[in-house]
PDB file of C-alpha atoms in Angstrom:
ATOM      1  CA  CYS A 221       1.396   9.861   9.982  1.00 75.00           C
ATOM      2  CA  ARG A 222       3.453   9.403   6.812  1.00 84.00           C
ATOM      3  CA  ARG A 223       6.662   9.292   8.825  1.00 86.00           C
ATOM      4  CA  LEU A 224       5.236   6.538  10.981  1.00 88.00           C
ATOM      5  CA  MET A 225       4.059   4.556   7.949  1.00 90.00           C
ATOM      6  CA  ARG A 226       7.515   4.833   6.338  1.00 90.00           C
ATOM      7  CA  ALA A 227       9.203   3.812   9.579  1.00 91.00           C
ATOM      8  CA  VAL A 228       6.924   0.775   9.992  1.00 94.00           C
ATOM      9  CA  ALA A 229       7.488  -0.229   6.357  1.00 94.00           C
ATOM     10  CA  GLY A 230      11.234  -0.203   7.020  1.00 93.00           C
ATOM     11  CA  LEU A 231      11.047  -2.724   9.857  1.00 96.00           C
ATOM     12  CA  PRO A 232      12.267  -6.286   9.308  1.00 97.00           C
ATOM     13  CA  GLU A 233       9.385  -8.518   8.190  1.00 97.00           C
ATOM     14  CA  ASP A 234       9.071 -10.482  11.448  1.00 97.00           C
ATOM     15  CA  LEU A 235       8.888  -7.302  13.531  1.00 97.00           C
ATOM     16  CA  ARG A 236       6.514  -5.541  11.140  1.00 97.00           C
ATOM     17  CA  GLN A 237       4.192  -8.558  10.962  1.00 96.00           C
ATOM     18  CA  THR A 238       4.082  -8.936  14.737  1.00 96.00           C
ATOM     19  CA  LEU A 239       3.504  -5.218  15.279  1.00 95.00           C
ATOM     20  CA  MET A 240       0.740  -4.988  12.682  1.00 94.00           C
ATOM     21  CA  LEU A 241      -1.092  -8.046  13.990  1.00 94.00           C
ATOM     22  CA  TYR A 242      -0.838  -6.824  17.575  1.00 96.00           C
ATOM     23  CA  TYR A 243      -2.173  -3.332  16.920  1.00 93.00           C
ATOM     24  CA  TYR A 244      -4.580  -3.921  14.023  1.00 92.00           C
ATOM     25  CA  GLU A 245      -5.965  -7.343  14.898  1.00 94.00           C
ATOM     26  CA  ASP A 246      -5.904  -6.749  18.666  1.00 89.00           C
ATOM     27  CA  LEU A 247      -4.446 -10.186  19.398  1.00 92.00           C
ATOM     28  CA  THR A 248      -2.868 -11.173  22.717  1.00 94.00           C
ATOM     29  CA  TYR A 249       0.775 -12.212  22.959  1.00 96.00           C
ATOM     30  CA  ARG A 250      -0.366 -15.803  23.348  1.00 97.00           C
ATOM     31  CA  GLU A 251      -2.650 -15.653  20.293  1.00 96.00           C
ATOM     32  CA  LEU A 252       0.090 -14.023  18.251  1.00 97.00           C
ATOM     33  CA  GLY A 253       2.542 -16.686  19.349  1.00 97.00           C
ATOM     34  CA  GLN A 254       0.193 -19.429  18.230  1.00 97.00           C
ATOM     35  CA  LEU A 255      -0.468 -17.725  14.906  1.00 96.00           C
ATOM     36  CA  LEU A 256       3.223 -17.050  14.210  1.00 97.00           C
ATOM     37  CA  ASN A 257       4.417 -20.352  15.704  1.00 98.00           C
ATOM     38  CA  VAL A 258       6.615 -18.632  18.312  1.00 98.00           C
ATOM     39  CA  SER A 259       6.412 -18.242  22.076  1.00 97.00           C
ATOM     40  CA  ALA A 260       4.658 -15.363  23.831  1.00 97.00           C
ATOM     41  CA  ALA A 261       8.117 -14.297  25.058  1.00 98.00           C
ATOM     42  CA  THR A 262       9.278 -14.022  21.436  1.00 98.00           C
ATOM     43  CA  VAL A 263       6.227 -11.911  20.624  1.00 98.00           C
ATOM     44  CA  ASN A 264       7.111  -9.649  23.541  1.00 98.00           C
ATOM     45  CA  ALA A 265      10.727  -9.371  22.385  1.00 98.00           C
ATOM     46  CA  ARG A 266       9.680  -8.578  18.800  1.00 97.00           C
ATOM     47  CA  LEU A 267       7.260  -5.868  19.908  1.00 98.00           C
ATOM     48  CA  THR A 268       9.866  -4.361  22.215  1.00 97.00           C
ATOM     49  CA  ARG A 269      12.467  -4.324  19.418  1.00 97.00           C
ATOM     50  CA  ALA A 270       9.984  -2.925  16.894  1.00 97.00           C
ATOM     51  CA  ARG A 271       8.995  -0.087  19.228  1.00 96.00           C
ATOM     52  CA  LEU A 272      12.630   0.747  19.942  1.00 96.00           C
ATOM     53  CA  ILE A 273      13.528   0.808  16.247  1.00 95.00           C
ATOM     54  CA  LEU A 274      10.480   2.940  15.443  1.00 94.00           C
ATOM     55  CA  ARG A 275      11.346   5.385  18.216  1.00 93.00           C
ATOM     56  CA  GLU A 276      14.892   5.735  16.859  1.00 91.00           C
ATOM     57  CA  LYS A 277      13.783   6.062  13.234  1.00 90.00           C
ATOM     58  CA  LEU A 278      11.151   8.666  14.017  1.00 89.00           C
ATOM     59  CA  ALA A 279      13.567  10.689  16.137  1.00 88.00           C
ATOM     60  CA  ALA A 280      16.076  10.703  13.277  1.00 88.00           C
ATOM     61  CA  MET A 281      13.573  11.730  10.574  1.00 81.00           C
ATOM     62  CA  LYS A 282      13.180  15.328   9.637  1.00 71.00           C
ATOM     63  CA  PRO A 283       9.688  16.625  10.247  1.00 68.00           C
ATOM     64  CA  GLU A 284       7.723  16.920   7.031  1.00 60.00           C
ATOM     65  CA  ALA A 285       5.686  19.856   5.989  1.00 48.00           C
ATOM     66  CA  ASP A 286       2.696  18.268   7.668  1.00 52.00           C
ATOM     67  CA  LEU A 287      -0.730  18.243   6.111  1.00 48.00           C
ATOM     68  CA  THR A 288       0.671  18.092   2.584  1.00 51.00           C
ATOM     69  CA  PRO A 289      -0.805  15.136   0.708  1.00 51.00           C
TER      70      PRO A 289
END
């Protein structure tokens, strides 16, 4: 969980904002586009890029000694 939080924090602001709003506010691509003043296609592209970057970052991180606060 900490690795994911660090990886998300390291995303560029536009990608992080889009990702957080999509998953935590449960908004549609269209709603996000209206809120962020971009098209639904841009929302889709940002989410795709954010997921790709997160996948790469998480794969490159060393596993932590999990369960340590």
